Amino acid sequence: MGTIPENLRDAVAKARVDVAALHAELPRWGLVVWTAGNVSQRVRGEAADGSEDLLVIKPSGVTYDELTPESMVVCDLEGTLVDGDRSPSSDTAAHAYVYRHMSDVGGVVHTHSTYATAWAARREPVPCVLTMIADEFGGEIPIGPFALIGDDSIGRGIVETLRESRSPAVLMANHGPFTIGKDARAAVKAAVMVEEVARTVHISRQLGDPVPMATSDVDSLYDRYQNVYGR
Amino acid sequence: MGTIPENLRDAVAKARVDVAALHAELPRWGLVVWTAGNVSQRVRGEAADGSEDLLVIKPSGVTYDELTPESMVVCDLEGTLVDGDRSPSSDTAAHAYVYRHMSDVGGVVHTHSTYATAWAARREPVPCVLTMIADEFGGEIPIGPFALIGDDSIGRGIVETLRESRSPAVLMANHGPFTIGKDARAAVKAAVMVEEVARTVHISRQLGDPVPMATSDVDSLYDRYQNVYGR
Amino acid sequence: MGTIPENLRDAVAKARVDVAALHAELPRWGLVVWTAGNVSQRVRGEAADGSEDLLVIKPSGVTYDELTPESMVVCDLEGTLVDGDRSPSSDTAAHAYVYRHMSDVGGVVHTHSTYATAWAARREPVPCVLTMIADEFGGEIPIGPFALIGDDSIGRGIVETLRESRSPAVLMANHGPFTIGKDARAAVKAAVMVEEVARTVHISRQLGDPVPMATSDVDSLYDRYQNVYGR
Amino acid sequence: MGTIPENLRDAVAKARVDVAALHAELPRWGLVVWTAGNVSQRVRGEAADGSEDLLVIKPSGVTYDELTPESMVVCDLEGTLVDGDRSPSSDTAAHAYVYRHMSDVGGVVHTHSTYATAWAARREPVPCVLTMIADEFGGEIPIGPFALIGDDSIGRGIVETLRESRSPAVLMANHGPFTIGKDARAAVKAAVMVEEVARTVHISRQLGDPVPMATSDVDSLYDRYQNVYGR
């Protein structure tokens, strides 16, 4: 186990507080059961290439009632434990891969939220048929590849899919959604929104076909929401 | 930023309390996620033409945990901020348009509640197949046009649709429900009820066709509920 | 307004406490929104023919947050107010009719719970395909006639349907479930169970046909549950 | 009624606390309504053949608000009451049969959770189309036989089905899920997970066919989760 550099201690302490609090949003919005799901946030080091960055993430197998700032664990961007009493989440390698390869990303969330995962099991993207999807995702919500845990496959699948999309969410095949954001809070928001729109479009599709939106309308809504509205 | 006229200060203060409290009903009944959704209430000025009226509405991008009377914002009926520390909801223009053009309306609510939005995505009205729909909506719940945010399109679509209907709810195409009432509380009730009946009729339709109700029965129920029952 | 006879005052006071508390079970189990739904309980008078009996019920249009023993209202079995500060629920006539015509019934509940109402809108009984349905309902859950509020039609429809069934629940066409029991608590239990089984069978049917149960197995389960298990 | 042997008193007292607390997880995750559902845990005696083992279980017909360590009841593995003020759950015979015939099992849970029961009513196993199913269940979730309560039929059906599967959950036909684990907590986790995956696969199937996973991938995920991840 490494040590947290002196210059990052305050930022890590703050990230522990934020990440612990944001985990409570996952059960609150019905995105997780039992101990499933995890939120992480990047803590930027001084090196411009990100090589000194750290991430704060949930420990493995801990219930949502037990999550405190102190129980959060700190890893480097290879996923190696730097500080914490417990093992990091078994999804840490995927989070770390995203941070290594997407320098703008400051937060990552993974859940198995029901409706998003249902689309993922069919490997079918969620079509952009709601103004809310245009606002938040800028088009359809894409499917990532099927990938087994244990190496870089999941992380690579997330990054390759999201690089070709405006969506901050990817539905990993037969697995569930991963979302990104400028910080953990934005990634949690995307996790909440992806489930909400996956659910709404699913329900709409049950009784017929939602009316498609014109690409120009989608672009217009996305641009306004991201720029005028000020995210 | 303007100022609130002396003669409206007490009424505005009371509306801030009411509107803040009514926002809590939206997550309570599962109508919203994250910061989505907004409730407004008209405060009537002395001018008979409504030109001095104000509206109290939720600020933009604030979570449901942070909503206090003080954080509510006050606008005139052009949607211009009159009092408040934050920007008004990005849907304020639509609320203001409704108040300018429907003088009986004292409250407006907008959500993206799941089942109502699912019907809106298919641009299909909710048929009147339940006594509860006859009571509250007096017939089918209509679809409004597809309209982009940014000008008067949404407000105009709401008003034009509701003027041709007894329903206090309109499902804006690919977007979600707007509801009206004599005050904010009545509009919130309509928002709760439109989701409930959209959900029930959706579920009923999944396994077959609900039995239609005779128009005379719908009229009889609506008249009784609105008059005898005393709304 | 009449007065409560001296000899029934303690029993009425207890029924007010019970009925107020049981109303809280309706939102708890997701059976109602806003002010919909009502629970009543009979208070037996001395006359053997029930002519002195009273019923305690929810007042009209009161939210679930405001329900206290004091706010409950007392009516005779014609539905006339005997004691209380507010109007009785607009469904009181139906409750009263049931008590007048089914002397064993001590409690009645009415909701518009979603899945039960969805079957009611199709006028399709819930088939007995679960051991839980055999236990609690002794067979399919029947549909009652379409009836308008305002006279004895609803009450008569409930009674005529339930007299031909072992089920303590009837799904009134295009309206919603009414349930009965030996007291208000048993009727609330039936209201909870009818929604639960209506939901489970609905979901099962969405992907195919539930396997029917033999009538002899249904009878055996019902007999055991009602007798051995000791309800 | 027997007595608890001196040497098991501390273990029984601890099991009462654990089993009472774990019951609260059933309504928390939406697995039960009213008084349905039960959790039990084995307390191992000194005899190597398990003949002195006891089980702690919920009493019959008690609401989830009333569950305290003191109200839990203790039975031997024939299901005979050894200690407690109330009757044991009517499902005690099934729990006891499982403990008698599966010596590794330390906890059993039974619910009628909605989606799992919906698959059970069709007598259709939940296919393994999610990584979460591979992790937790190692393949499809099997259907058990139709069995009436009152003798050993249910227990025998559970044991015979689970012995031929890696799954800790069996969906008893037209009835509902039973789950097992090394202790009551593990069985409760399996009860939560079986409902979650039954729900997700149901929803996925509503709009098409989930993509199957290769058996080798299922095996790989199961092995890793059970061994590397450390359950």
PDB file of N, CA and C in Angstrom, chain A residues 18-53:
ATOM      1  N   ASP A  18     -17.412  13.461  -0.419  1.00  0.00           N
ATOM      2  CA  ASP A  18     -18.320  13.563  -1.569  1.00  0.00           C
ATOM      3  C   ASP A  18     -18.733  12.180  -2.074  1.00  0.00           C
ATOM      4  N   VAL A  19     -17.778  11.295  -2.225  1.00  0.00           N
ATOM      5  CA  VAL A  19     -18.069   9.979  -2.797  1.00  0.00           C
ATOM      6  C   VAL A  19     -18.952   9.164  -1.844  1.00  0.00           C
ATOM      7  N   ALA A  20     -18.695   9.269  -0.546  1.00  0.00           N
ATOM      8  CA  ALA A  20     -19.554   8.554   0.413  1.00  0.00           C
ATOM      9  C   ALA A  20     -20.986   9.073   0.312  1.00  0.00           C
ATOM     10  N   ALA A  21     -21.151  10.392   0.266  1.00  0.00           N
ATOM     11  CA  ALA A  21     -22.499  10.977   0.210  1.00  0.00           C
ATOM     12  C   ALA A  21     -23.194  10.616  -1.092  1.00  0.00           C
ATOM     13  N   LEU A  22     -22.456  10.617  -2.175  1.00  0.00           N
ATOM     14  CA  LEU A  22     -23.079  10.328  -3.471  1.00  0.00           C
ATOM     15  C   LEU A  22     -23.527   8.872  -3.574  1.00  0.00           C
ATOM     16  N   HIS A  23     -22.858   7.966  -2.890  1.00  0.00           N
ATOM     17  CA  HIS A  23     -23.337   6.580  -2.895  1.00  0.00           C
ATOM     18  C   HIS A  23     -24.777   6.485  -2.395  1.00  0.00           C
ATOM     19  N   ALA A  24     -25.150   7.366  -1.470  1.00  0.00           N
ATOM     20  CA  ALA A  24     -26.529   7.307  -0.946  1.00  0.00           C
ATOM     21  C   ALA A  24     -27.558   7.622  -2.018  1.00  0.00           C
ATOM     22  N   GLU A  25     -27.138   8.302  -3.081  1.00  0.00           N
ATOM     23  CA  GLU A  25     -28.083   8.591  -4.172  1.00  0.00           C
ATOM     24  C   GLU A  25     -28.464   7.320  -4.938  1.00  0.00           C
ATOM     25  N   LEU A  26     -27.621   6.318  -4.926  1.00  0.00           N
ATOM     26  CA  LEU A  26     -27.909   5.112  -5.732  1.00  0.00           C
ATOM     27  C   LEU A  26     -29.122   4.353  -5.190  1.00  0.00           C
ATOM     28  N   PRO A  27     -29.153   3.995  -3.888  1.00  0.00           N
ATOM     29  CA  PRO A  27     -30.396   3.375  -3.405  1.00  0.00           C
ATOM     30  C   PRO A  27     -31.567   4.358  -3.386  1.00  0.00           C
ATOM     31  N   ARG A  28     -31.300   5.609  -3.139  1.00  0.00           N
ATOM     32  CA  ARG A  28     -32.389   6.599  -3.091  1.00  0.00           C
ATOM     33  C   ARG A  28     -33.197   6.617  -4.382  1.00  0.00           C
ATOM     34  N   TRP A  29     -32.520   6.496  -5.514  1.00  0.00           N
ATOM     35  CA  TRP A  29     -33.206   6.519  -6.797  1.00  0.00           C
ATOM     36  C   TRP A  29     -33.445   5.116  -7.346  1.00  0.00           C
ATOM     37  N   GLY A  30     -33.253   4.107  -6.492  1.00  0.00           N
ATOM     38  CA  GLY A  30     -33.610   2.742  -6.879  1.00  0.00           C
ATOM     39  C   GLY A  30     -32.679   2.108  -7.894  1.00  0.00           C
ATOM     40  N   LEU A  31     -31.409   2.524  -7.901  1.00  0.00           N
ATOM     41  CA  LEU A  31     -30.492   2.026  -8.932  1.00  0.00           C
ATOM     42  C   LEU A  31     -29.755   0.765  -8.521  1.00  0.00           C
ATOM     43  N   VAL A  32     -29.767   0.442  -7.246  1.00  0.00           N
ATOM     44  CA  VAL A  32     -28.954  -0.675  -6.756  1.00  0.00           C
ATOM     45  C   VAL A  32     -29.715  -1.484  -5.713  1.00  0.00           C
ATOM     46  N   VAL A  33     -29.329  -2.743  -5.579  1.00  0.00           N
ATOM     47  CA  VAL A  33     -29.770  -3.543  -4.436  1.00  0.00           C
ATOM     48  C   VAL A  33     -28.543  -4.089  -3.715  1.00  0.00           C
ATOM     49  N   TRP A  34     -28.770  -4.326  -2.440  1.00  0.00           N
ATOM     50  CA  TRP A  34     -27.763  -4.946  -1.578  1.00  0.00           C
ATOM     51  C   TRP A  34     -26.465  -4.139  -1.620  1.00  0.00           C
ATOM     52  N   THR A  35     -25.342  -4.710  -2.063  1.00  0.00           N
ATOM     53  CA  THR A  35     -24.094  -3.939  -2.089  1.00  0.00           C
ATOM     54  C   THR A  35     -23.670  -3.563  -3.507  1.00  0.00           C
ATOM     55  N   ALA A  36     -24.519  -3.837  -4.491  1.00  0.00           N
ATOM     56  CA  ALA A  36     -24.139  -3.568  -5.883  1.00  0.00           C
ATOM     57  C   ALA A  36     -23.973  -2.072  -6.134  1.00  0.00           C
ATOM     58  N   GLY A  37     -23.193  -1.752  -7.178  1.00  0.00           N
ATOM     59  CA  GLY A  37     -23.044  -0.360  -7.593  1.00  0.00           C
ATOM     60  C   GLY A  37     -21.867   0.320  -6.929  1.00  0.00           C
ATOM     61  N   ASN A  38     -21.249   1.250  -7.658  1.00  0.00           N
ATOM     62  CA  ASN A  38     -20.120   1.982  -7.090  1.00  0.00           C
ATOM     63  C   ASN A  38     -19.916   3.304  -7.809  1.00  0.00           C
ATOM     64  N   VAL A  39     -19.433   4.255  -7.019  1.00  0.00           N
ATOM     65  CA  VAL A  39     -19.163   5.621  -7.475  1.00  0.00           C
ATOM     66  C   VAL A  39     -17.684   5.889  -7.204  1.00  0.00           C
ATOM     67  N   SER A  40     -17.004   6.543  -8.171  1.00  0.00           N
ATOM     68  CA  SER A  40     -15.629   6.963  -7.884  1.00  0.00           C
ATOM     69  C   SER A  40     -15.419   8.397  -8.341  1.00  0.00           C
ATOM     70  N   GLN A  41     -14.391   9.001  -7.784  1.00  0.00           N
ATOM     71  CA  GLN A  41     -14.016  10.354  -8.216  1.00  0.00           C
ATOM     72  C   GLN A  41     -12.504  10.443  -8.321  1.00  0.00           C
ATOM     73  N   ARG A  42     -12.047  11.172  -9.355  1.00  0.00           N
ATOM     74  CA  ARG A  42     -10.618  11.378  -9.559  1.00  0.00           C
ATOM     75  C   ARG A  42     -10.133  12.512  -8.645  1.00  0.00           C
ATOM     76  N   VAL A  43      -8.942  12.347  -8.105  1.00  0.00           N
ATOM     77  CA  VAL A  43      -8.250  13.443  -7.418  1.00  0.00           C
ATOM     78  C   VAL A  43      -7.005  13.732  -8.239  1.00  0.00           C
ATOM     79  N   ARG A  44      -6.944  14.912  -8.808  1.00  0.00           N
ATOM     80  CA  ARG A  44      -5.850  15.217  -9.748  1.00  0.00           C
ATOM     81  C   ARG A  44      -4.547  15.553  -9.015  1.00  0.00           C
ATOM     82  N   GLY A  45      -3.484  14.880  -9.452  1.00  0.00           N
ATOM     83  CA  GLY A  45      -2.148  15.185  -8.937  1.00  0.00           C
ATOM     84  C   GLY A  45      -1.503  16.293  -9.768  1.00  0.00           C
ATOM     85  N   GLU A  46      -0.238  16.564  -9.516  1.00  0.00           N
ATOM     86  CA  GLU A  46       0.411  17.689 -10.197  1.00  0.00           C
ATOM     87  C   GLU A  46       0.887  17.353 -11.602  1.00  0.00           C
ATOM     88  N   ALA A  47       1.173  16.079 -11.842  1.00  0.00           N
ATOM     89  CA  ALA A  47       1.714  15.700 -13.157  1.00  0.00           C
ATOM     90  C   ALA A  47       0.671  15.949 -14.256  1.00  0.00           C
ATOM     91  N   ALA A  48       1.080  16.659 -15.307  1.00  0.00           N
ATOM     92  CA  ALA A  48       0.147  17.010 -16.382  1.00  0.00           C
ATOM     93  C   ALA A  48      -0.379  15.774 -17.092  1.00  0.00           C
ATOM     94  N   ASP A  49       0.388  14.678 -17.071  1.00  0.00           N
ATOM     95  CA  ASP A  49      -0.067  13.462 -17.765  1.00  0.00           C
ATOM     96  C   ASP A  49      -0.975  12.596 -16.897  1.00  0.00           C
ATOM     97  N   GLY A  50      -1.311  13.081 -15.716  1.00  0.00           N
ATOM     98  CA  GLY A  50      -2.247  12.351 -14.861  1.00  0.00           C
ATOM     99  C   GLY A  50      -1.615  11.198 -14.107  1.00  0.00           C
ATOM    100  N   SER A  51      -0.306  11.031 -14.232  1.00  0.00           N
ATOM    101  CA  SER A  51       0.316   9.836 -13.649  1.00  0.00           C
ATOM    102  C   SER A  51       0.307   9.860 -12.123  1.00  0.00           C
ATOM    103  N   GLU A  52       0.076  11.035 -11.531  1.00  0.00           N
ATOM    104  CA  GLU A  52       0.001  11.094 -10.063  1.00  0.00           C
ATOM    105  C   GLU A  52      -1.441  11.157  -9.547  1.00  0.00           C
ATOM    106  N   ASP A  53      -2.389  11.065 -10.479  1.00  0.00           N
ATOM    107  CA  ASP A  53      -3.794  11.137 -10.055  1.00  0.00           C
ATOM    108  C   ASP A  53      -4.171   9.933  -9.201  1.00  0.00           C
TER     109      ASP A  53
END
